[in-house]
């Protein structure tokens, strides 16, 4: 039997992540970075801890559930988006993460959103995706819809208006440093898009460019093709700060009762703009986004984590959210992840903190 770590100890690990001694050291120039200490998931990624403190809780009548996106907010705080159309504020500084605020979101007609992706802008406004149409809307800090929506290409709209499949659109959203470029990741492929030479399904990432300074509107910009692993979908995307992206790929095997969660480093530099390409395929010479596996989170130590459902690794659940929360002292990225419990007793809302050393561009 694997040893169990009490929850209090696990949350303490999470809280100590920012100040913990360096657990990752770079390898020689000929090889990848290597985790020297800590809870290694791979040569370049370490698990610092997890917390179930938010699981099956409520805040001011709002169940803290359905967490689909995370974004760094003010120092030590995170914004957490529920796909139940609620935006939470989380304090992740102490031994136990806690909810400190909640606002309901709605579209221009007062209807709730199927909210999935989140960016916190410099002025505190929130950009929120809904995968129903899909859409990207701007909301004030108090959740009020400002009336601003970003343009969306017709092909990315859900059929019959476009070629996107229901529940397979804007699952992730991130902004490059300075907020001048936004990137939304489609969870699944458009009807008619194909696979690359390795048989991986090609999905699309859509970008927008800010047109008039730091408070201007966004116009449609480049679109890239991204090869997603078989039986997986893109759950989230997060900017690393150097032009590259972290991509969270997720899948669930019903027969095995197992979640698969993989973290990739993706480099869109050199990828072709595919806005005018009707059918993505690896056979037409189009350059797709390059990606490198950082870690399969199923390889992380479970730290004695309980799970109401049988899993090969009980640490894992339906992880949908990912945010870069800054840097450790040695330059490693500090990552915060969250799972969506789908409001089910057999699933858990869990926060995870990891660190990642990225290879040089």
Coordinates of C-alpha atoms in Angstrom, one line a residue:
X1 CA 0.0 0.0 0.0
X2 CA 1.3 3.4 -0.9
X3 CA 1.7 5.8 2.0
X4 CA -0.9 8.5 2.4
X5 CA 0.0 12.1 3.0
X6 CA -2.6 14.0 5.2
X7 CA -4.4 16.8 3.4
X8 CA -3.0 19.4 5.7
X9 CA 0.5 18.3 4.7
X10 CA -0.4 18.4 1.1
X11 CA -1.8 21.9 1.2
X12 CA 1.3 23.0 3.1
X13 CA 3.4 21.6 0.3
X14 CA 1.3 23.7 -2.1
X15 CA 1.8 26.9 0.0
X16 CA 5.6 26.4 0.2
X17 CA 6.1 26.0 -3.5
X18 CA 7.0 29.6 -4.1
X19 CA 9.7 29.7 -1.5
X20 CA 11.0 26.1 -1.7
X21 CA 14.6 25.6 -2.5
X22 CA 15.4 24.9 -6.1
X23 CA 14.3 21.5 -7.2
X24 CA 15.2 21.7 -10.8
X25 CA 18.6 22.2 -12.3
X26 CA 19.5 22.6 -16.0
X27 CA 21.3 19.7 -17.6
X28 CA 24.2 20.1 -20.0
X29 CA 23.6 21.8 -23.3
X30 CA 23.3 18.5 -25.1
X31 CA 20.3 17.2 -23.1
X32 CA 17.1 18.3 -21.5
X33 CA 16.8 20.0 -18.1
X34 CA 16.7 17.5 -15.2
X35 CA 14.8 17.5 -12.0
X36 CA 17.3 17.0 -9.2
X37 CA 15.0 17.0 -6.2
X38 CA 11.3 17.0 -5.3
X39 CA 8.4 15.1 -6.7
X40 CA 9.6 14.6 -10.3
X41 CA 7.0 14.0 -13.0
X42 CA 9.5 14.1 -15.8
X43 CA 13.1 15.4 -16.3
X44 CA 11.8 19.0 -16.5
X45 CA 8.6 19.1 -14.4
X46 CA 8.1 18.7 -10.7
X47 CA 4.9 18.4 -8.6
X48 CA 5.1 20.7 -5.6
X49 CA 1.8 19.7 -4.1
X50 CA -2.0 19.6 -4.3
X51 CA -5.0 20.8 -2.3
X52 CA -8.6 19.6 -2.1
X53 CA -9.6 22.5 0.1
X54 CA -12.1 23.9 -2.5
X55 CA -13.8 20.5 -3.2
X56 CA -17.6 20.5 -2.6
X57 CA -17.5 24.0 -1.1
X58 CA -19.7 27.0 -1.7
X59 CA -19.1 30.8 -1.7
X60 CA -22.1 33.1 -1.2
X61 CA -24.4 30.5 -2.7
X62 CA -22.2 29.7 -5.6
X63 CA -20.9 26.1 -5.7
X64 CA -17.1 26.1 -6.3
X65 CA -17.3 23.6 -9.1
X66 CA -16.7 23.3 -12.9
X67 CA -13.4 25.1 -12.8
X68 CA -12.4 25.4 -16.4
X69 CA -9.8 28.2 -16.5
X70 CA -7.3 29.9 -14.2
X71 CA -5.4 33.2 -14.6
X72 CA -3.0 35.2 -12.5
X73 CA -4.7 38.1 -10.9
X74 CA -3.3 40.4 -8.2
X75 CA -0.2 39.2 -6.3
X76 CA -0.9 35.9 -4.6
X77 CA -4.4 35.7 -6.1
X78 CA -5.9 33.8 -9.0
X79 CA -9.1 34.2 -11.0
X80 CA -10.9 30.9 -11.5
X81 CA -13.6 30.5 -14.2
X82 CA -16.4 28.0 -13.8
X83 CA -18.2 26.7 -16.8
X84 CA -21.4 27.3 -14.8
X85 CA -20.9 31.0 -15.6
X86 CA -19.3 32.1 -12.4
X87 CA -16.0 33.9 -11.9
X88 CA -14.2 33.2 -8.6
X89 CA -11.3 34.9 -6.9
X90 CA -8.9 32.6 -5.1
X91 CA -6.3 33.4 -2.5
X92 CA -3.5 30.8 -3.0
X93 CA -1.0 32.4 -0.7
X94 CA -1.6 30.5 2.6
X95 CA -1.5 26.9 3.7
X96 CA -5.1 26.4 2.4
X97 CA -6.3 28.0 -0.8
X98 CA -9.6 29.8 -0.2
X99 CA -12.3 31.5 -2.2
X100 CA -12.5 35.3 -1.6
X101 CA -15.0 36.4 -4.2
X102 CA -17.6 35.3 -6.8
X103 CA -19.5 37.1 -9.5
X104 CA -22.0 35.7 -12.0
X105 CA -21.4 36.2 -15.7
X106 CA -23.9 36.6 -18.5
X107 CA -24.1 37.6 -22.1
X108 CA -25.7 40.8 -23.4
X109 CA -29.2 39.3 -22.9
X110 CA -28.6 38.2 -19.4
X111 CA -28.2 34.5 -20.3
X112 CA -25.4 32.4 -18.6
X113 CA -22.3 31.5 -20.6
X114 CA -20.7 28.1 -21.2
X115 CA -17.5 29.8 -20.1
X116 CA -14.2 28.0 -20.7
X117 CA -11.2 30.4 -21.3
X118 CA -10.0 33.4 -19.3
X119 CA -7.5 36.3 -19.5
X120 CA -7.2 39.0 -16.9
X121 CA -6.2 42.3 -18.6
X122 CA -3.8 44.9 -17.1
X123 CA -6.8 47.1 -16.1
X124 CA -8.5 44.2 -14.3
X125 CA -11.1 43.5 -17.0
X126 CA -11.7 39.9 -17.9
X127 CA -11.8 38.3 -21.4
X128 CA -14.0 35.2 -21.3
X129 CA -14.6 32.6 -23.9
X130 CA -17.9 30.8 -24.4
X131 CA -17.7 27.6 -26.5
X132 CA -21.4 27.7 -27.4
X133 CA -21.1 30.0 -30.4
X134 CA -18.1 30.4 -29.8
X135 CA -17.3 33.9 -28.5
X136 CA -14.8 36.0 -26.6
X137 CA -16.4 38.7 -24.5
X138 CA -15.0 41.5 -22.3
X139 CA -16.3 41.8 -18.7
X140 CA -15.6 44.3 -16.0
X141 CA -14.0 43.1 -12.7
X142 CA -17.5 42.9 -11.2
X143 CA -18.6 40.6 -14.0
X144 CA -20.7 43.1 -15.9
X145 CA -20.6 42.5 -19.7
X146 CA -19.0 45.6 -21.3
X147 CA -20.7 45.0 -24.7
X148 CA -17.4 44.2 -26.4
X149 CA -17.1 41.0 -28.3
X150 CA -14.1 39.9 -30.4
X151 CA -14.7 39.0 -34.0
X152 CA -14.7 35.2 -34.7
X153 CA -14.0 33.7 -38.2
X154 CA -17.1 32.1 -39.7
X155 CA -15.4 28.7 -40.1
X156 CA -14.8 28.5 -36.3
X157 CA -18.5 28.9 -35.5
X158 CA -20.5 25.9 -34.5
X159 CA -22.4 24.2 -37.4
X160 CA -24.5 25.0 -39.3
X161 CA -23.1 28.6 -39.1
X162 CA -19.6 27.2 -39.4
X163 CA -17.6 24.0 -39.3
X164 CA -16.9 23.6 -35.6
X165 CA -18.4 20.8 -33.6
X166 CA -20.7 21.4 -30.6
X167 CA -18.7 21.6 -27.3
X168 CA -15.4 21.5 -29.2
X169 CA -14.5 25.2 -29.7
X170 CA -12.7 27.9 -27.6
X171 CA -11.6 25.8 -24.6
X172 CA -8.5 27.8 -23.8
X173 CA -7.4 31.5 -23.9
X174 CA -4.2 33.3 -23.2
X175 CA -2.4 36.6 -23.9
X176 CA 1.2 37.1 -24.8
X177 CA 3.2 39.5 -22.6
X178 CA 1.9 43.1 -22.9
X179 CA -1.5 41.9 -23.9
X180 CA -1.1 42.8 -27.6
X181 CA -1.8 39.3 -28.8
X182 CA -4.6 36.9 -27.7
X183 CA -4.6 33.2 -28.5
X184 CA -7.7 30.9 -28.3
X185 CA -7.3 27.2 -28.6
X186 CA -10.0 25.0 -30.2
X187 CA -10.7 21.9 -28.2
X188 CA -11.4 19.7 -31.3
X189 CA -11.1 19.9 -35.0
X190 CA -13.2 21.5 -37.6
X191 CA -15.3 19.2 -39.9
X192 CA -13.1 18.5 -42.9
X193 CA -9.7 19.1 -41.2
X194 CA -7.4 16.1 -41.3
X195 CA -4.3 14.7 -39.6
X196 CA -0.6 15.2 -39.8
X197 CA 1.9 12.6 -41.1
X198 CA 1.9 10.9 -37.7
X199 CA -1.9 10.6 -37.7
X200 CA -2.5 13.3 -35.1
X201 CA -5.7 15.3 -35.5
X202 CA -5.1 18.9 -36.4
X203 CA -6.9 21.6 -34.4
X204 CA -6.8 25.4 -34.9
X205 CA -5.5 28.1 -32.7
X206 CA -6.9 31.6 -33.4
X207 CA -5.1 34.8 -32.6
X208 CA -6.1 38.5 -32.3
X209 CA -3.9 41.6 -32.5
X210 CA -4.7 44.7 -30.4
X211 CA -5.2 47.5 -32.8
X212 CA -5.0 50.7 -30.8
X213 CA -2.6 50.8 -27.8
X214 CA -3.2 49.1 -24.4
X215 CA -6.9 49.9 -24.3
X216 CA -7.7 49.3 -27.9
X217 CA -9.9 46.7 -29.6
X218 CA -8.7 43.4 -31.0
X219 CA -8.7 42.5 -34.7
X220 CA -8.4 39.0 -36.2
X221 CA -4.9 37.9 -36.9
X222 CA -3.0 34.7 -37.6
X223 CA -4.4 31.2 -37.3
X224 CA -2.2 28.1 -36.7
X225 CA -2.7 24.3 -36.9
X226 CA -1.7 22.3 -33.9
X227 CA -1.4 18.4 -33.8
X228 CA -3.1 17.0 -30.8
X229 CA -2.4 13.5 -29.5
X230 CA -4.8 10.7 -30.5
X231 CA -7.9 10.4 -28.3
X232 CA -7.0 13.7 -26.6
X233 CA -8.3 17.3 -26.9
X234 CA -6.8 20.7 -26.1
X235 CA -8.0 21.7 -22.6
X236 CA -6.0 24.9 -22.0
X237 CA -3.2 27.1 -23.4
X238 CA -1.0 29.4 -21.5
X239 CA 1.8 31.8 -22.6
X240 CA 5.3 31.2 -21.2
X241 CA 6.4 34.8 -21.7
X242 CA 8.9 34.2 -24.5
X243 CA 6.6 33.6 -27.5
X244 CA 6.0 30.0 -26.7
X245 CA 2.9 28.3 -25.2
X246 CA 2.1 25.6 -22.7
X247 CA -0.7 23.3 -24.0
X248 CA -2.7 21.0 -21.7
X249 CA -4.0 18.0 -23.6
X250 CA -6.7 15.9 -21.9
X251 CA -8.6 12.7 -22.5
X252 CA -10.6 10.1 -20.6
X253 CA -10.8 6.4 -21.3
X254 CA -14.2 5.2 -20.3
X255 CA -13.3 1.5 -20.3
X256 CA -10.2 2.0 -18.2
X257 CA -11.7 4.7 -16.0
X258 CA -8.5 6.7 -16.5
X259 CA -7.7 10.3 -17.2
X260 CA -4.8 11.2 -19.5
X261 CA -3.3 14.6 -18.9
X262 CA -0.2 15.8 -20.8
X263 CA 1.7 19.0 -20.7
X264 CA 3.3 20.2 -23.9
X265 CA 5.6 23.1 -24.8
X266 CA 4.4 24.5 -28.1
X267 CA 6.3 26.9 -30.4
X268 CA 4.1 28.7 -33.0
X269 CA 7.1 30.6 -34.4
X270 CA 7.5 29.3 -37.9
X271 CA 4.0 27.9 -38.1
X272 CA 2.1 29.0 -41.2
X273 CA -1.0 31.2 -41.1
X274 CA -3.8 28.8 -42.1
X275 CA -6.7 31.2 -42.2
X276 CA -7.1 30.6 -45.9
X277 CA -6.6 26.8 -45.7
X278 CA -9.9 25.0 -45.9
X279 CA -8.6 21.6 -45.0
X280 CA -5.7 21.1 -42.7
X281 CA -3.5 18.1 -43.6
X282 CA 0.1 17.1 -43.1
X283 CA 0.3 16.4 -46.8
X284 CA 0.2 19.9 -48.3
X285 CA 3.5 21.2 -46.9
X286 CA 1.8 23.5 -44.3
X287 CA 4.0 24.1 -41.2
X288 CA 2.1 23.4 -38.0
X289 CA 2.9 24.4 -34.5
X290 CA 5.8 22.4 -33.1
X291 CA 5.4 20.8 -29.8
X292 CA 7.6 19.0 -27.2
X293 CA 6.3 16.8 -24.4
X294 CA 7.2 18.2 -21.0
X295 CA 5.3 15.7 -18.8
X296 CA 2.6 13.1 -18.8
X297 CA 1.0 13.9 -15.4
X298 CA 0.1 10.3 -14.9
X299 CA 3.8 9.8 -14.2
X300 CA 3.7 12.2 -11.2
X301 CA 3.9 10.6 -7.8
X302 CA 0.4 10.5 -6.3
X303 CA 1.5 11.9 -2.9
X304 CA -1.1 9.7 -1.3
X305 CA -3.9 11.6 -2.9
X306 CA -7.4 10.2 -2.4
X307 CA -9.8 9.8 -5.3
X308 CA -13.5 8.8 -5.1
X309 CA -13.0 7.1 -8.5
X310 CA -10.5 4.3 -9.2
X311 CA -7.6 5.7 -11.3
X312 CA -4.3 4.3 -12.2
X313 CA -2.9 7.4 -10.6
X314 CA -5.4 8.7 -8.0
X315 CA -3.8 12.2 -8.1
X316 CA -5.4 12.8 -11.5
X317 CA -8.9 14.0 -12.2
X318 CA -10.4 16.0 -15.1
X319 CA -7.7 18.7 -15.2
X320 CA -8.9 21.6 -17.4
X321 CA -7.3 24.7 -16.1
X322 CA -3.7 26.0 -16.2
X323 CA -2.1 29.3 -15.4
X324 CA 1.5 30.5 -15.2
X325 CA 1.8 32.2 -11.7
X326 CA 5.3 33.6 -12.0
X327 CA 8.8 32.3 -11.6
X328 CA 10.7 30.5 -8.9
X329 CA 14.0 31.9 -7.8
X330 CA 16.0 29.8 -10.3
X331 CA 13.8 30.8 -13.2
X332 CA 11.5 27.8 -13.3
X333 CA 7.9 28.6 -14.2
X334 CA 5.4 28.2 -11.3
X335 CA 2.2 26.6 -12.7
X336 CA -1.2 26.3 -11.0
X337 CA -3.7 23.7 -12.4
X338 CA -7.2 22.8 -11.4
X339 CA -9.6 20.0 -12.1
X340 CA -13.3 20.2 -13.0
X341 CA -15.4 17.9 -10.9
X342 CA -18.4 18.3 -13.2
X343 CA -20.6 18.6 -10.1
X344 CA -20.2 14.8 -9.5
X345 CA -19.6 13.1 -6.2
X346 CA -17.2 10.7 -7.9
X347 CA -14.9 13.5 -9.0
X348 CA -12.9 16.2 -7.2
X349 CA -12.1 19.9 -7.5
X350 CA -8.3 19.8 -6.9
X351 CA -5.6 22.4 -7.2
X352 CA -2.1 21.4 -8.2
X353 CA 1.2 23.3 -8.2
X354 CA 4.0 22.3 -10.5
X355 CA 7.2 23.8 -11.6
X356 CA 8.7 23.5 -15.1
X357 CA 12.1 24.3 -16.5
X358 CA 11.8 25.0 -20.2
X359 CA 14.4 24.2 -22.7
X360 CA 16.0 27.2 -24.4
X361 CA 14.2 28.4 -27.5

